[in-house]
PDB file of C-alpha atoms and ligand atoms in Angstrom:
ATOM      1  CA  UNK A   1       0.000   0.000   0.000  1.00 57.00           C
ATOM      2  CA  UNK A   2       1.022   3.733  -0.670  1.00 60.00           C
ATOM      3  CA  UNK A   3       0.680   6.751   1.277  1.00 60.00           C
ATOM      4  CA  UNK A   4      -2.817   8.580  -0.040  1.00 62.00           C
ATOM      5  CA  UNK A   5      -2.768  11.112  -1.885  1.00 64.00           C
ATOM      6  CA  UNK A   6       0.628   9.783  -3.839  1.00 88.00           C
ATOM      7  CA  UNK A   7       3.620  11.614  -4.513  1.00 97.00           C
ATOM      8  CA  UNK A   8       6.047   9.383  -6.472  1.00 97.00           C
ATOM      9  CA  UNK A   9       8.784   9.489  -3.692  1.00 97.00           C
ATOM     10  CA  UNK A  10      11.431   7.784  -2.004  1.00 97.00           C
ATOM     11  CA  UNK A  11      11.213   6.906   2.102  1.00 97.00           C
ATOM     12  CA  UNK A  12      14.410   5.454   3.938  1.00 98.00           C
ATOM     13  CA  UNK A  13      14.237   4.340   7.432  1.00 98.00           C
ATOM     14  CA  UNK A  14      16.354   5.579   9.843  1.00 98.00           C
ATOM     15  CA  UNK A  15      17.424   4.815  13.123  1.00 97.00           C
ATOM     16  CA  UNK A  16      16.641   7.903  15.163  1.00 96.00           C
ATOM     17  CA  UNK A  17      12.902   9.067  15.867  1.00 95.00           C
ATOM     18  CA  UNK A  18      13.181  12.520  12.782  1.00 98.00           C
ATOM     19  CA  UNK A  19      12.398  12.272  10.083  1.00 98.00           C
ATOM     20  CA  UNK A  20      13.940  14.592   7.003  1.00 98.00           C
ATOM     21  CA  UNK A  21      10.938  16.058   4.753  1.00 98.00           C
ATOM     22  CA  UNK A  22      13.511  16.336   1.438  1.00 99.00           C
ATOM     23  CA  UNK A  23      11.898  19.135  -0.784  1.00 99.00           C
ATOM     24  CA  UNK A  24      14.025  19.053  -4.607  1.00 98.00           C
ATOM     25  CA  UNK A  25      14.602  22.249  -7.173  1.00 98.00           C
ATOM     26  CA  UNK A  26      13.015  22.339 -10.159  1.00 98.00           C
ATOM     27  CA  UNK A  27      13.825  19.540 -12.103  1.00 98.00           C
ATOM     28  CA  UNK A  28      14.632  17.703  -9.555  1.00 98.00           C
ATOM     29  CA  UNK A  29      13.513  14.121  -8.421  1.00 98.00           C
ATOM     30  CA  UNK A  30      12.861  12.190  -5.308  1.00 98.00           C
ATOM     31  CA  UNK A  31      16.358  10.697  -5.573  1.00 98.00           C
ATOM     32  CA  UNK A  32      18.038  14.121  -5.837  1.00 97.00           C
ATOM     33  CA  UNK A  33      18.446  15.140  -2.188  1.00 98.00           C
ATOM     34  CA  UNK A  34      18.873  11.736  -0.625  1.00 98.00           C
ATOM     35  CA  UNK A  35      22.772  12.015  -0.333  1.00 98.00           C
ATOM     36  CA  UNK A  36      22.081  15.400   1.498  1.00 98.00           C
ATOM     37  CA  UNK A  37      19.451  13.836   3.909  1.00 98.00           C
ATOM     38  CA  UNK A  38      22.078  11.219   4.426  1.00 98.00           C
ATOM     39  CA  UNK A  39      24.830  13.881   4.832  1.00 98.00           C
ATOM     40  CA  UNK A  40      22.633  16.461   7.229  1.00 98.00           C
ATOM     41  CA  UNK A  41      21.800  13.700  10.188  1.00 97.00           C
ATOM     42  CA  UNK A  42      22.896  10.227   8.829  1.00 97.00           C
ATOM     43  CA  UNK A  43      20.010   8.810  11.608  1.00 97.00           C
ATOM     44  CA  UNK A  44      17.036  10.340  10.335  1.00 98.00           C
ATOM     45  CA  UNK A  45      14.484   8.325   8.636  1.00 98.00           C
ATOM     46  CA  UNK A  46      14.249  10.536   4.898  1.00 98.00           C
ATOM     47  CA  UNK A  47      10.975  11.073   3.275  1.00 98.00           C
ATOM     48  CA  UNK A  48      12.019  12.354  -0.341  1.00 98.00           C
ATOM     49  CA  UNK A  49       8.860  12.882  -2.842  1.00 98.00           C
ATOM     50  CA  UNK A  50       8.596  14.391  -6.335  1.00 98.00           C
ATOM     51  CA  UNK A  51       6.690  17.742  -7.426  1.00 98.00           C
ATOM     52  CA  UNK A  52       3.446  17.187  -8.990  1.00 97.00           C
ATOM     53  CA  UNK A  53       3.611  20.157 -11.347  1.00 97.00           C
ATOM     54  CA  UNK A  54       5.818  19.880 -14.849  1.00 97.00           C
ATOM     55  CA  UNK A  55       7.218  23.212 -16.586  1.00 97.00           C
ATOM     56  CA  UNK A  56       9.150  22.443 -19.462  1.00 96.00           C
ATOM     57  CA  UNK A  57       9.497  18.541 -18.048  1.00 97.00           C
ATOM     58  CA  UNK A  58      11.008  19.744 -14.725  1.00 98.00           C
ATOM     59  CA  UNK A  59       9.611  18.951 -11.819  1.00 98.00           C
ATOM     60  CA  UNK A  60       8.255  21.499  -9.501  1.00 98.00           C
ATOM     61  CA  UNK A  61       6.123  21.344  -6.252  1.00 98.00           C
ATOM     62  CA  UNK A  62       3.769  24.139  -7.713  1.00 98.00           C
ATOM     63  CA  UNK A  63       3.285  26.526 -10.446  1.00 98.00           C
ATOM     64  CA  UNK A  64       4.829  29.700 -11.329  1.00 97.00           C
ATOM     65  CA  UNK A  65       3.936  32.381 -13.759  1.00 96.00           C
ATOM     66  CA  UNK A  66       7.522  33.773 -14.162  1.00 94.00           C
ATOM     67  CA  UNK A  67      10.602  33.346 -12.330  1.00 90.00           C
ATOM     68  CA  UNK A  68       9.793  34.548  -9.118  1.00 89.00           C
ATOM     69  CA  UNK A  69       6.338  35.037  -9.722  1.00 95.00           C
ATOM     70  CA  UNK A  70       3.873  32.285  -8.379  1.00 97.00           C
ATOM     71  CA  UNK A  71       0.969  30.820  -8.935  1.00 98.00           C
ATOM     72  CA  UNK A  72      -1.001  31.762  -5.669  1.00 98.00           C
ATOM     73  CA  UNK A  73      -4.129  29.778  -5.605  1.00 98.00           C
ATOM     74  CA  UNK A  74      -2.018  26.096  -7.404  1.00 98.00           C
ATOM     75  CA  UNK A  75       0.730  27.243  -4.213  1.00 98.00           C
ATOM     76  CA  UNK A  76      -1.750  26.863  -1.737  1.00 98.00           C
ATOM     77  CA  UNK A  77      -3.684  24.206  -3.072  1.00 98.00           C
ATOM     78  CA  UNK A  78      -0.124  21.980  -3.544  1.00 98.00           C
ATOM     79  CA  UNK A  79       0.981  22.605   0.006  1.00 98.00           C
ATOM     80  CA  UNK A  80      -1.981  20.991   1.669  1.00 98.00           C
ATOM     81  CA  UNK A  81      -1.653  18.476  -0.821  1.00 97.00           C
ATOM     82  CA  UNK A  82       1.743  17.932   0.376  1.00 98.00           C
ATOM     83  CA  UNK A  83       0.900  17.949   4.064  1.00 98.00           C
ATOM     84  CA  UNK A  84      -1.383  15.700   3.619  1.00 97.00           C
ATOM     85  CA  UNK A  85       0.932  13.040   1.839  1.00 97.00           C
ATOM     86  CA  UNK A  86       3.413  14.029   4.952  1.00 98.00           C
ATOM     87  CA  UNK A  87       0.371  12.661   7.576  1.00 97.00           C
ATOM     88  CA  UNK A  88      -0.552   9.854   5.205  1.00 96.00           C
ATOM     89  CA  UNK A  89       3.020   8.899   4.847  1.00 97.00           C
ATOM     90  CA  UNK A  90       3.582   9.255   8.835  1.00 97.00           C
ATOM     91  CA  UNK A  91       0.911   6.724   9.218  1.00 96.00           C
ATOM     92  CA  UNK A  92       2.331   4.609   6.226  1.00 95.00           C
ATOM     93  CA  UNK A  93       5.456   3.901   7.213  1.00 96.00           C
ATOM     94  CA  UNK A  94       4.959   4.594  11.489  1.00 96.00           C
ATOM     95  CA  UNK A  95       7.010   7.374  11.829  1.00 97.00           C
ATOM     96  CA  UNK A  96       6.610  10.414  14.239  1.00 97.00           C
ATOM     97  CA  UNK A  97       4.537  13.359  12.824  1.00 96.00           C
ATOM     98  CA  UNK A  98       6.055  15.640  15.437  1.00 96.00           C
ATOM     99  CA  UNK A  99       9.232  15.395  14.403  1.00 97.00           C
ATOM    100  CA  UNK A 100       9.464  16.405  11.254  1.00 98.00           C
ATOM    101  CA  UNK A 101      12.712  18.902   9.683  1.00 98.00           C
ATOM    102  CA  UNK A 102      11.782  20.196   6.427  1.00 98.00           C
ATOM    103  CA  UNK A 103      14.763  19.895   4.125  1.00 99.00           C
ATOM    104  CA  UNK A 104      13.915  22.150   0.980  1.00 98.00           C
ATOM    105  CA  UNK A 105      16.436  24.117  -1.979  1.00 98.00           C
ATOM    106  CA  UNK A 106      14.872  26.584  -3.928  1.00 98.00           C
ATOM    107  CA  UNK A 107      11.432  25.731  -5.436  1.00 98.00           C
ATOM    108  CA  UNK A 108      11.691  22.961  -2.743  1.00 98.00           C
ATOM    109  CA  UNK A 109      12.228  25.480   0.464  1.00 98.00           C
ATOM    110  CA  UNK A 110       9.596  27.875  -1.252  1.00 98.00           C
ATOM    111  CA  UNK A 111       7.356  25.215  -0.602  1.00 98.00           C
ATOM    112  CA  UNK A 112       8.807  24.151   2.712  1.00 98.00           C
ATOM    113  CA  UNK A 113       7.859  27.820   3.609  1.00 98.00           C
ATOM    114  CA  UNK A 114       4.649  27.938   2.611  1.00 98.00           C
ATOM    115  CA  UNK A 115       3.752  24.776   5.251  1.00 98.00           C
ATOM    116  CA  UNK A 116       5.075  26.536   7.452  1.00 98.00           C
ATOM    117  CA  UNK A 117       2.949  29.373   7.366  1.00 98.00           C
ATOM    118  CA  UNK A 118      -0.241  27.401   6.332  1.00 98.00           C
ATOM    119  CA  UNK A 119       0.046  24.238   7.737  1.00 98.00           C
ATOM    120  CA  UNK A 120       2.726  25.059  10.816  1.00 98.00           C
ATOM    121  CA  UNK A 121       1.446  21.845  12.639  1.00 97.00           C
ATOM    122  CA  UNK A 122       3.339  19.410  10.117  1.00 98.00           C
ATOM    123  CA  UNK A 123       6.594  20.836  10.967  1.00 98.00           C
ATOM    124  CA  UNK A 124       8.944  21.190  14.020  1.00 97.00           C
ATOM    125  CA  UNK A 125      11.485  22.647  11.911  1.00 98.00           C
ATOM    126  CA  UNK A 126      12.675  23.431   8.669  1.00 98.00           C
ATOM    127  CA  UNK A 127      16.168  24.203   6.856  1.00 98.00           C
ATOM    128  CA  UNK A 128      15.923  26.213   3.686  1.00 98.00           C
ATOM    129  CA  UNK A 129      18.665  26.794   1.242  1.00 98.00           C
ATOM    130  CA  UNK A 130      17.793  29.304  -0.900  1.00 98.00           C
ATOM    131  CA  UNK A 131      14.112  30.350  -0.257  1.00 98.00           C
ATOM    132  CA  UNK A 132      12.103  33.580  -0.332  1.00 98.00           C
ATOM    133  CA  UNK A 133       8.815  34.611   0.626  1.00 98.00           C
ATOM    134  CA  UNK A 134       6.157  32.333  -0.820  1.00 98.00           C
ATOM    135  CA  UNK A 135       2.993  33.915  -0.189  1.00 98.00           C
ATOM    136  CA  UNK A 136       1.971  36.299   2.424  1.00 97.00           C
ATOM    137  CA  UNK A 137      -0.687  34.245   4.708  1.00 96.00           C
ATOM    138  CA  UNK A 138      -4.285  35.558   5.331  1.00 95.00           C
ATOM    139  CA  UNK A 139      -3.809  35.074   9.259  1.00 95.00           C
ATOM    140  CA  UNK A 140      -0.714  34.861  10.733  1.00 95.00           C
ATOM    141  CA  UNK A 141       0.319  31.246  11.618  1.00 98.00           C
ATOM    142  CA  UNK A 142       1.939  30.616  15.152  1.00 98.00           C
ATOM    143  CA  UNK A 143       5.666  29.633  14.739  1.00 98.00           C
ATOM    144  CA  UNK A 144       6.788  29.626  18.469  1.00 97.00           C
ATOM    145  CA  UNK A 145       7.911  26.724  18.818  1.00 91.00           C
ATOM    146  CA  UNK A 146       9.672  26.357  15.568  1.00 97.00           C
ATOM    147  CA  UNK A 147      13.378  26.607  14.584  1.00 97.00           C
ATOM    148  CA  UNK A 148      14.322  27.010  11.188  1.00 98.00           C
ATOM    149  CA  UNK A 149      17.684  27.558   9.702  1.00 98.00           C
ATOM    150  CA  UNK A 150      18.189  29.770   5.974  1.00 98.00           C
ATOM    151  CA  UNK A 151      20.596  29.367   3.837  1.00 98.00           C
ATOM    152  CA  UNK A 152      21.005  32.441   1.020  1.00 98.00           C
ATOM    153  CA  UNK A 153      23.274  33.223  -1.821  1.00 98.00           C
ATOM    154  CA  UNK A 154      24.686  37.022  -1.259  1.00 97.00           C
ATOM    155  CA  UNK A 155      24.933  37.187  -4.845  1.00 97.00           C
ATOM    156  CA  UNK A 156      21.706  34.742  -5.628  1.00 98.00           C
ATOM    157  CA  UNK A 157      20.814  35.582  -9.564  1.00 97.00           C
ATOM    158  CA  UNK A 158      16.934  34.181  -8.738  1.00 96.00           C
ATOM    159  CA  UNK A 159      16.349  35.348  -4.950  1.00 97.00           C
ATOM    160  CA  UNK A 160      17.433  38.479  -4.151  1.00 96.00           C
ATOM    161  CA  UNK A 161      19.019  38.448  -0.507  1.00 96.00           C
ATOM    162  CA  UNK A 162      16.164  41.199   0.600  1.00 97.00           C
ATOM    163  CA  UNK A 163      13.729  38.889  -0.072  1.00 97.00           C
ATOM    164  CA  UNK A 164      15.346  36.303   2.051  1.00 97.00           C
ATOM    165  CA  UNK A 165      15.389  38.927   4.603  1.00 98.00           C
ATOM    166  CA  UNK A 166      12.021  39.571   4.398  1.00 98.00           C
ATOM    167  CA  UNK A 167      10.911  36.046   4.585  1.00 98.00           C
ATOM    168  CA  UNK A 168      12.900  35.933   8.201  1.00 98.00           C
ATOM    169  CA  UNK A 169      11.207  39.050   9.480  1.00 98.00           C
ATOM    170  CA  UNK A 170       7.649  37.183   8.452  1.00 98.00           C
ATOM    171  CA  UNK A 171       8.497  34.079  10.279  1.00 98.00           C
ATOM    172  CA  UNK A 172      10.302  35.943  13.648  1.00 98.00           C
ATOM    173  CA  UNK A 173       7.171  37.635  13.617  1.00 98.00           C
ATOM    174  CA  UNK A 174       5.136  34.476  14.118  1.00 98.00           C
ATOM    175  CA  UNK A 175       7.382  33.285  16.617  1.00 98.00           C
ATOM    176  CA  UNK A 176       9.701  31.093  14.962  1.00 98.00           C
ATOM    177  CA  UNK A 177      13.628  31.037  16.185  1.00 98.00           C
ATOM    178  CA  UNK A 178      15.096  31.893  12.782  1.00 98.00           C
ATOM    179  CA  UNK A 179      18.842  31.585  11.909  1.00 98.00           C
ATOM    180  CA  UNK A 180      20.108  33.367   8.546  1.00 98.00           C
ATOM    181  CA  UNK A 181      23.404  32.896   6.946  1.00 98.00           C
ATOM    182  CA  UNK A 182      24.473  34.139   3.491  1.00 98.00           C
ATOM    183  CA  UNK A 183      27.196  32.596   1.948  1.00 97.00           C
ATOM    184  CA  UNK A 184      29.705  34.100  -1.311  1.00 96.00           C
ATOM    185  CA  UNK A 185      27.625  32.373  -3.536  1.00 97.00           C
ATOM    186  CA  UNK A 186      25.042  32.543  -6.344  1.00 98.00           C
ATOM    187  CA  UNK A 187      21.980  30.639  -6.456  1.00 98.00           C
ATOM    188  CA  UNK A 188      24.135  27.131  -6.134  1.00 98.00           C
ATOM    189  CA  UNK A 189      24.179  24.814  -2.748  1.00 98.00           C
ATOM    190  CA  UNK A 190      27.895  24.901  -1.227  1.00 98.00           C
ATOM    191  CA  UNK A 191      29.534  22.681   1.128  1.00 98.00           C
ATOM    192  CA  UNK A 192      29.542  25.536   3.799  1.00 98.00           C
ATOM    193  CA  UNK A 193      25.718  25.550   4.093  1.00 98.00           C
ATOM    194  CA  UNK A 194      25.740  21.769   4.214  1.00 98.00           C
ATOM    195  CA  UNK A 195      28.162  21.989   6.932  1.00 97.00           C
ATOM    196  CA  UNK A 196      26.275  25.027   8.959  1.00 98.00           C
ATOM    197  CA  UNK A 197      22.763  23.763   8.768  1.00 98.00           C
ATOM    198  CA  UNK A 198      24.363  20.119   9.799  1.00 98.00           C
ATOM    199  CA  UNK A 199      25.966  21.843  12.748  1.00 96.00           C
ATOM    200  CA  UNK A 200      22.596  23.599  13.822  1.00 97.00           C
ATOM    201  CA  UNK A 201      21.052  20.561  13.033  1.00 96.00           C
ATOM    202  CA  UNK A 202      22.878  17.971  15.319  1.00 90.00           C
ATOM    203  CA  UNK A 203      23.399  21.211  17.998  1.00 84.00           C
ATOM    204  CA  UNK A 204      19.774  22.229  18.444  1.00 63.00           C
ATOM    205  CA  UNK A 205      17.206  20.772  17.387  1.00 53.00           C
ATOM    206  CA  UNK A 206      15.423  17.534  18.869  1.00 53.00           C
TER     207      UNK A 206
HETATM  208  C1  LIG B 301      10.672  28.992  -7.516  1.00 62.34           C
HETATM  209  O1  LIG B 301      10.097  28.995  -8.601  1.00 62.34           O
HETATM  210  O2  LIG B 301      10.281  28.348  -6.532  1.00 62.34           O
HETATM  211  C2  LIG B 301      11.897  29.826  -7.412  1.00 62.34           C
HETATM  212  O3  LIG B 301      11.954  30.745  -8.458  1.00 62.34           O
HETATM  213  C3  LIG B 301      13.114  29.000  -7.377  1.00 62.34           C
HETATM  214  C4  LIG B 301      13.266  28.165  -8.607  1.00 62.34           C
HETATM  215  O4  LIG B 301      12.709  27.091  -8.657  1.00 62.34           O
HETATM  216  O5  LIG B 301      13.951  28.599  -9.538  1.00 62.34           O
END
């Protein structure tokens, strides 16, 4: 049996009781981020799927008009349709709803970010490399008890670092204990945010 509603994905146990919520770029795949999942907390049990949405053939997790520009009303539909796979895959494959860390780059943290602030109760944390605001909520979530880690490019082609800025003020204005680093880089994952978000990772967060 498969988790309903189906993403195509990819779910490896783990040893430890988190689980690693592995969100791709576009035209990326389930299989893309499991190295990273395995690199970021080599316990964690890794649930990887695939965005529903094609552009071009590449996968995405929802629909954009331009670069940068979203499709509001497919964004918010898609992220309850993710959270719900999340809760049908937690019951799937027994593993603990309440410990779930987000793991998303790019189109994948947009989305990650969007759960957070419309469906805050599937996550207990969230690293995003890469990410900007996704939508700005009709009522403000509550993100106390959430920790979330950013990752931006300072010279990010696609996300410009004031938009990563603004997506921390919306979040530490819900609550949530944010952590920002920008890193010499463009739009591109580098080994230093691997190794920072691993760090916060392992240091703080259950
Ligand atoms: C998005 O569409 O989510 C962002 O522009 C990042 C990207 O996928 O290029």
């Amino acid at each position: 049996m498969r988790p309903e509603p189906d993403f195509l994905h990819e779910f490896v146990p783990g040893k430890s009781a988190r689980t690693l919520l592995l969100l791709h770029g576009t035209g990326g795949n389930e299989r893309d981020l499991i190295p990273l999942g395995h690199d970021l907390d080599p316990g964690a049990s890794l649930l990887s799927p695939r965005g529903k949405i094609l552009e071009n053939g590449r996968p995405r997790f929802f629909r954009r008009l331009a670069e940068g520009v979203f499709d509001l009303e497919d964004l918010k539909k898609r992220t309850h349709e993710l959270a719900e796979f999340v809760v049908s895959a937690a019951a799937h494959y027994k593993f603990d709803l309440k410990k779930i860390v987000a793991v998303g780059y790019s189109n994948g943290a947009n989305i990650a970010a969007s759960m957070l602030l419309l469906r805050p109760e599937i996550l207990s944390a969230a690293i995003l490399f890469r990410a900007m605001v996704p939508l700005v909520p009709e009522t403000k979530p509550n993100l106390n008890s959430k920790r979330i880690w950013i990752g931006g490019g300072a010279h990010d082609p696609i996300v410009p670092a004031s938009n990563t800025q603004e997506l921390v003020e919306m979040l530490r204005s819900s609550g949530a204990d944010v952590t920002i680093r920008f890193f010499q880089s463009g739009h591109e994952l580098t080994s230093d945010d691997v190794d920072l978000a691993r760090e916060w990772l392992t240091g703080s967060v259950d």
